[in-house]
Tab-separated table of C-alpha atoms and ligand atoms in Angstrom:
chain	number	residue	atom	x	y	z
A	1	MET	CA	1.028	197.589	-0.945
A	2	LYS	CA	-1.472	199.293	1.344
A	3	ASP	CA	-0.662	200.643	4.832
A	4	LYS	CA	-1.254	198.175	7.651
A	5	ILE	CA	-3.364	199.594	10.446
A	6	SER	CA	-4.471	197.773	13.599
A	7	VAL	CA	-6.992	198.822	16.227
A	8	LEU	CA	-5.487	200.345	19.374
A	9	ILE	CA	-8.662	201.719	20.967
A	10	PRO	CA	-11.985	200.426	19.626
A	11	GLU	CA	-14.803	202.796	18.706
A	12	GLU	CA	-17.014	201.866	21.690
A	13	GLU	CA	-14.206	202.551	24.130
A	14	VAL	CA	-13.412	205.940	22.581
A	15	ASN	CA	-17.061	206.937	22.731
A	16	ARG	CA	-17.468	205.707	26.308
A	17	ARG	CA	-14.453	207.743	27.446
A	18	ILE	CA	-15.670	210.852	25.627
A	19	ARG	CA	-18.991	210.505	27.436
A	20	GLU	CA	-17.112	210.418	30.761
A	21	LEU	CA	-15.059	213.495	29.851
A	22	GLY	CA	-18.268	215.329	28.924
A	23	GLU	CA	-19.782	214.445	32.290
A	24	GLU	CA	-16.644	215.560	34.131
A	25	ILE	CA	-16.553	218.915	32.318
A	26	SER	CA	-20.294	219.415	32.916
A	27	ARG	CA	-19.768	218.809	36.653
A	28	ASP	CA	-16.732	221.105	36.866
A	29	PHE	CA	-18.559	223.945	35.110
A	30	ALA	CA	-22.019	223.430	36.633
A	31	GLY	CA	-24.024	226.682	36.521
A	32	GLN	CA	-21.568	228.234	34.027
A	33	SER	CA	-20.894	227.977	30.308
A	34	VAL	CA	-17.859	226.735	28.382
A	35	HIS	CA	-16.197	227.988	25.205
A	36	LEU	CA	-14.569	225.131	23.302
A	37	ILE	CA	-11.616	225.855	21.047
A	38	CYS	CA	-11.255	223.138	18.452
A	39	ILE	CA	-7.733	222.850	17.082
A	40	LEU	CA	-8.105	222.062	13.386
A	41	LYS	CA	-8.067	219.681	11.759
A	42	GLY	CA	-7.297	216.786	14.089
A	43	SER	CA	-9.683	217.742	16.912
A	44	ILE	CA	-12.796	218.159	14.843
A	45	PHE	CA	-14.242	214.678	15.418
A	46	PHE	CA	-13.405	214.730	19.131
A	47	THR	CA	-14.822	218.240	19.587
A	48	CYS	CA	-18.146	217.281	17.990
A	49	GLU	CA	-18.555	214.122	20.075
A	50	LEU	CA	-17.472	215.841	23.290
A	51	ALA	CA	-19.693	218.896	22.770
A	52	LYS	CA	-22.710	216.583	22.460
A	53	ARG	CA	-21.938	215.142	25.907
A	54	ILE	CA	-21.586	218.478	27.722
A	55	THR	CA	-24.767	219.563	29.462
A	56	VAL	CA	-23.844	223.187	30.341
A	57	PRO	CA	-24.157	225.879	27.613
A	58	VAL	CA	-21.461	225.428	24.933
A	59	THR	CA	-19.995	227.740	22.297
A	60	ILE	CA	-17.344	226.626	19.805
A	61	ASP	CA	-14.572	228.387	17.908
A	62	PHE	CA	-11.760	227.110	15.694
A	63	MET	CA	-8.046	227.652	15.432
A	64	ARG	CA	-5.420	226.074	13.262
A	65	VAL	CA	-1.820	225.535	14.230
A	66	ALA	CA	0.592	223.585	12.128
A	67	SER	CA	3.503	221.802	13.752
A	68	TYR	CA	3.659	218.780	11.457
A	69	GLY	CA	4.190	218.319	7.767
A	70	ASP	CA	3.226	215.057	6.178
A	71	ALA	CA	5.780	213.142	8.209
A	72	THR	CA	5.357	211.332	11.488
A	73	THR	CA	7.995	213.264	13.402
A	74	SER	CA	7.613	216.700	14.976
A	75	SER	CA	9.313	219.617	13.262
A	76	GLY	CA	9.221	221.708	16.408
A	77	ILE	CA	8.097	224.641	14.315
A	78	VAL	CA	4.666	225.955	15.257
A	79	ARG	CA	2.737	228.235	12.963
A	80	LEU	CA	-0.697	229.827	13.582
A	81	SER	CA	-2.519	229.460	10.275
A	82	LYS	CA	-6.052	230.341	11.393
A	83	ASP	CA	-6.936	232.500	14.391
A	84	LEU	CA	-10.159	232.498	16.409
A	85	ASP	CA	-13.218	234.429	15.208
A	86	ASP	CA	-14.404	235.478	18.677
A	87	THR	CA	-12.819	236.992	21.765
A	88	ILE	CA	-12.067	234.669	24.692
A	89	GLU	CA	-11.832	237.429	27.310
A	90	GLY	CA	-13.722	236.486	30.472
A	91	LYS	CA	-14.743	233.066	29.122
A	92	ASN	CA	-14.276	229.559	30.493
A	93	VAL	CA	-12.078	228.339	27.665
A	94	ILE	CA	-11.351	224.676	27.028
A	95	VAL	CA	-8.810	223.966	24.310
A	96	ILE	CA	-9.666	220.684	22.602
A	97	GLU	CA	-6.715	218.799	21.153
A	98	ASP	CA	-6.484	215.411	19.466
A	99	ILE	CA	-3.125	214.423	20.928
A	100	ILE	CA	-0.315	215.832	23.050
A	101	ASP	CA	2.893	214.413	21.700
A	102	THR	CA	6.047	216.462	22.379
A	103	GLY	CA	3.827	219.216	23.829
A	104	ARG	CA	5.382	221.928	21.670
A	105	THR	CA	2.157	222.885	19.889
A	106	LEU	CA	0.135	223.258	23.063
A	107	THR	CA	2.837	225.068	24.993
A	108	TYR	CA	2.956	227.676	22.246
A	109	LEU	CA	-0.816	227.873	21.948
A	110	LEU	CA	-1.661	228.092	25.642
A	111	GLY	CA	0.932	230.832	26.060
A	112	LEU	CA	-0.722	232.794	23.276
A	113	LEU	CA	-4.273	232.265	24.567
A	114	SER	CA	-3.475	233.097	28.195
A	115	GLN	CA	-2.504	236.618	27.085
A	116	ARG	CA	-6.081	237.159	25.900
A	117	LYS	CA	-7.484	237.161	29.451
A	118	PRO	CA	-9.806	234.145	29.540
A	119	LYS	CA	-11.567	233.576	32.878
A	120	LYS	CA	-10.298	229.995	32.871
A	121	LEU	CA	-8.041	228.203	30.414
A	122	LYS	CA	-8.231	224.405	30.442
A	123	LEU	CA	-6.845	221.761	28.141
A	124	CYS	CA	-8.710	218.670	27.053
A	125	THR	CA	-6.956	216.068	24.927
A	126	LEU	CA	-8.250	212.796	23.563
A	127	LEU	CA	-4.793	211.191	23.594
A	128	SER	CA	-1.471	211.770	25.282
A	129	LYS	CA	1.954	210.241	24.660
A	130	PRO	CA	3.754	211.068	27.935
A	131	ALA	CA	6.956	209.304	26.838
A	132	ARG	CA	7.467	211.839	24.041
A	133	ARG	CA	7.067	215.038	26.057
A	134	VAL	CA	9.781	217.718	25.745
A	135	THR	CA	7.806	220.520	27.459
A	136	LYS	CA	6.053	220.565	30.835
A	137	ILE	CA	2.445	220.276	29.797
A	138	ASP	CA	-0.476	218.000	30.556
A	139	GLY	CA	-4.166	217.911	29.848
A	140	ASP	CA	-6.634	218.935	32.558
A	141	TYR	CA	-8.856	216.331	30.917
A	142	THR	CA	-7.170	213.401	29.169
A	143	GLY	CA	-8.965	210.624	27.316
A	144	PHE	CA	-6.218	208.015	27.047
A	145	GLU	CA	-2.501	207.778	27.657
A	146	ILE	CA	-0.962	205.776	24.839
A	147	PRO	CA	2.479	204.310	24.089
A	148	ASP	CA	4.951	205.967	21.730
A	149	LYS	CA	3.343	204.792	18.503
A	150	PHE	CA	2.038	206.726	15.539
A	151	VAL	CA	-1.755	206.622	15.645
A	152	VAL	CA	-4.516	207.545	13.222
A	153	GLY	CA	-8.294	207.812	13.259
A	154	PHE	CA	-10.879	209.865	15.126
A	155	GLY	CA	-9.431	212.977	13.501
A	156	LEU	CA	-5.766	211.984	13.543
A	157	ASP	CA	-4.090	211.676	10.172
A	158	TYR	CA	-1.158	210.239	8.377
A	159	ALA	CA	-0.459	212.545	5.397
A	160	GLU	CA	-4.110	213.731	5.621
A	161	HIS	CA	-5.476	210.194	5.420
A	162	TYR	CA	-7.434	208.120	7.951
A	163	ARG	CA	-9.026	211.006	9.883
A	164	ASN	CA	-12.420	209.386	9.324
A	165	LEU	CA	-11.620	206.017	10.947
A	166	PRO	CA	-14.129	205.656	13.817
A	167	TYR	CA	-11.489	204.087	16.104
A	168	ILE	CA	-7.878	204.844	17.113
A	169	GLY	CA	-5.543	202.752	15.006
A	170	VAL	CA	-1.799	202.189	14.902
A	171	VAL	CA	0.101	202.317	11.647
A	172	ASP	CA	1.985	198.999	11.858
A	173	GLU	CA	3.538	199.175	8.456
A	174	LEU	CA	3.600	201.857	5.802
A	175	GLY	CA	2.828	200.838	2.266
A	176	ASP	CA	3.059	202.940	-0.867
A	177	GLU	CA	-0.723	203.280	-1.064
A	178	ARG	CA	-3.295	204.740	1.308
A	179	GLU	CA	-6.572	202.884	1.779
B	1	IMP	P1	3.287	218.120	19.523
B	1	IMP	O1	3.531	219.569	19.313
B	1	IMP	O2	4.526	217.298	19.309
B	1	IMP	O3	2.647	217.818	20.856
B	1	IMP	O4	2.360	217.612	18.340
B	1	IMP	C1	1.004	217.698	18.372
B	1	IMP	C2	0.426	217.466	16.997
B	1	IMP	O5	1.194	216.499	16.257
B	1	IMP	C3	-0.959	216.872	17.087
B	1	IMP	O6	-1.938	217.877	17.155
B	1	IMP	C4	-1.037	216.032	15.832
B	1	IMP	O7	-1.495	216.807	14.737
B	1	IMP	C5	0.377	215.594	15.565
B	1	IMP	N1	0.645	214.228	16.064
B	1	IMP	C6	1.420	213.860	17.093
B	1	IMP	N2	1.436	212.534	17.274
B	1	IMP	C7	0.637	212.031	16.317
B	1	IMP	C8	0.221	210.691	15.984
B	1	IMP	O8	0.580	209.673	16.602
B	1	IMP	N3	-0.620	210.594	14.913
B	1	IMP	C9	-1.061	211.661	14.193
B	1	IMP	N4	-0.715	212.921	14.491
B	1	IMP	C10	0.126	213.107	15.535
B	2	MG	MG1	-1.700	216.191	11.956
């Protein structure tokens, strides 16, 4: 049997909200530039769409932190598996995340990045599950608050599958086969 996935946030709504976030960031950083940090792999689709909607000068770098295995529950163990290529000192840094769940990943990451003396350090997340939070953290820019359900699409995966879905879907039922 295949996994059963239903639409939680349709493609048009995701894109509309990303456009709004881009406008908000462009207003907040008018006359300046922003340095986006894309957290691999989940944030890659969001980062690309958001960057296209920002009208101030944009640079992009990548970082990879692993806090999940192939399961749907947080391990609580955060590991930095790819560091940035460029310095962030003196830059207006915006960390781009796909989802804040327990908040453990971002709490670790923001602590690490703040030591590198950015001019500003902001957090932008496409999704947030406030009900699951175990650390005090919130996005400066948040796309959607969602219920405590496991979601896929727009970069988010289940066991590395479904990142390419153009909408946010909920895994209603797990099968023994991925689509
Ligand atoms: P946190 O440290 O618990 O906040 O976990 C954040 C990371 O867990 C995200 O960057 C995702 O990779 C993953 N994650 C959390 N919730 C979901 C979900 O509903 N679907 C897919 N990945 C998720
Ligand atoms: Mg993941």
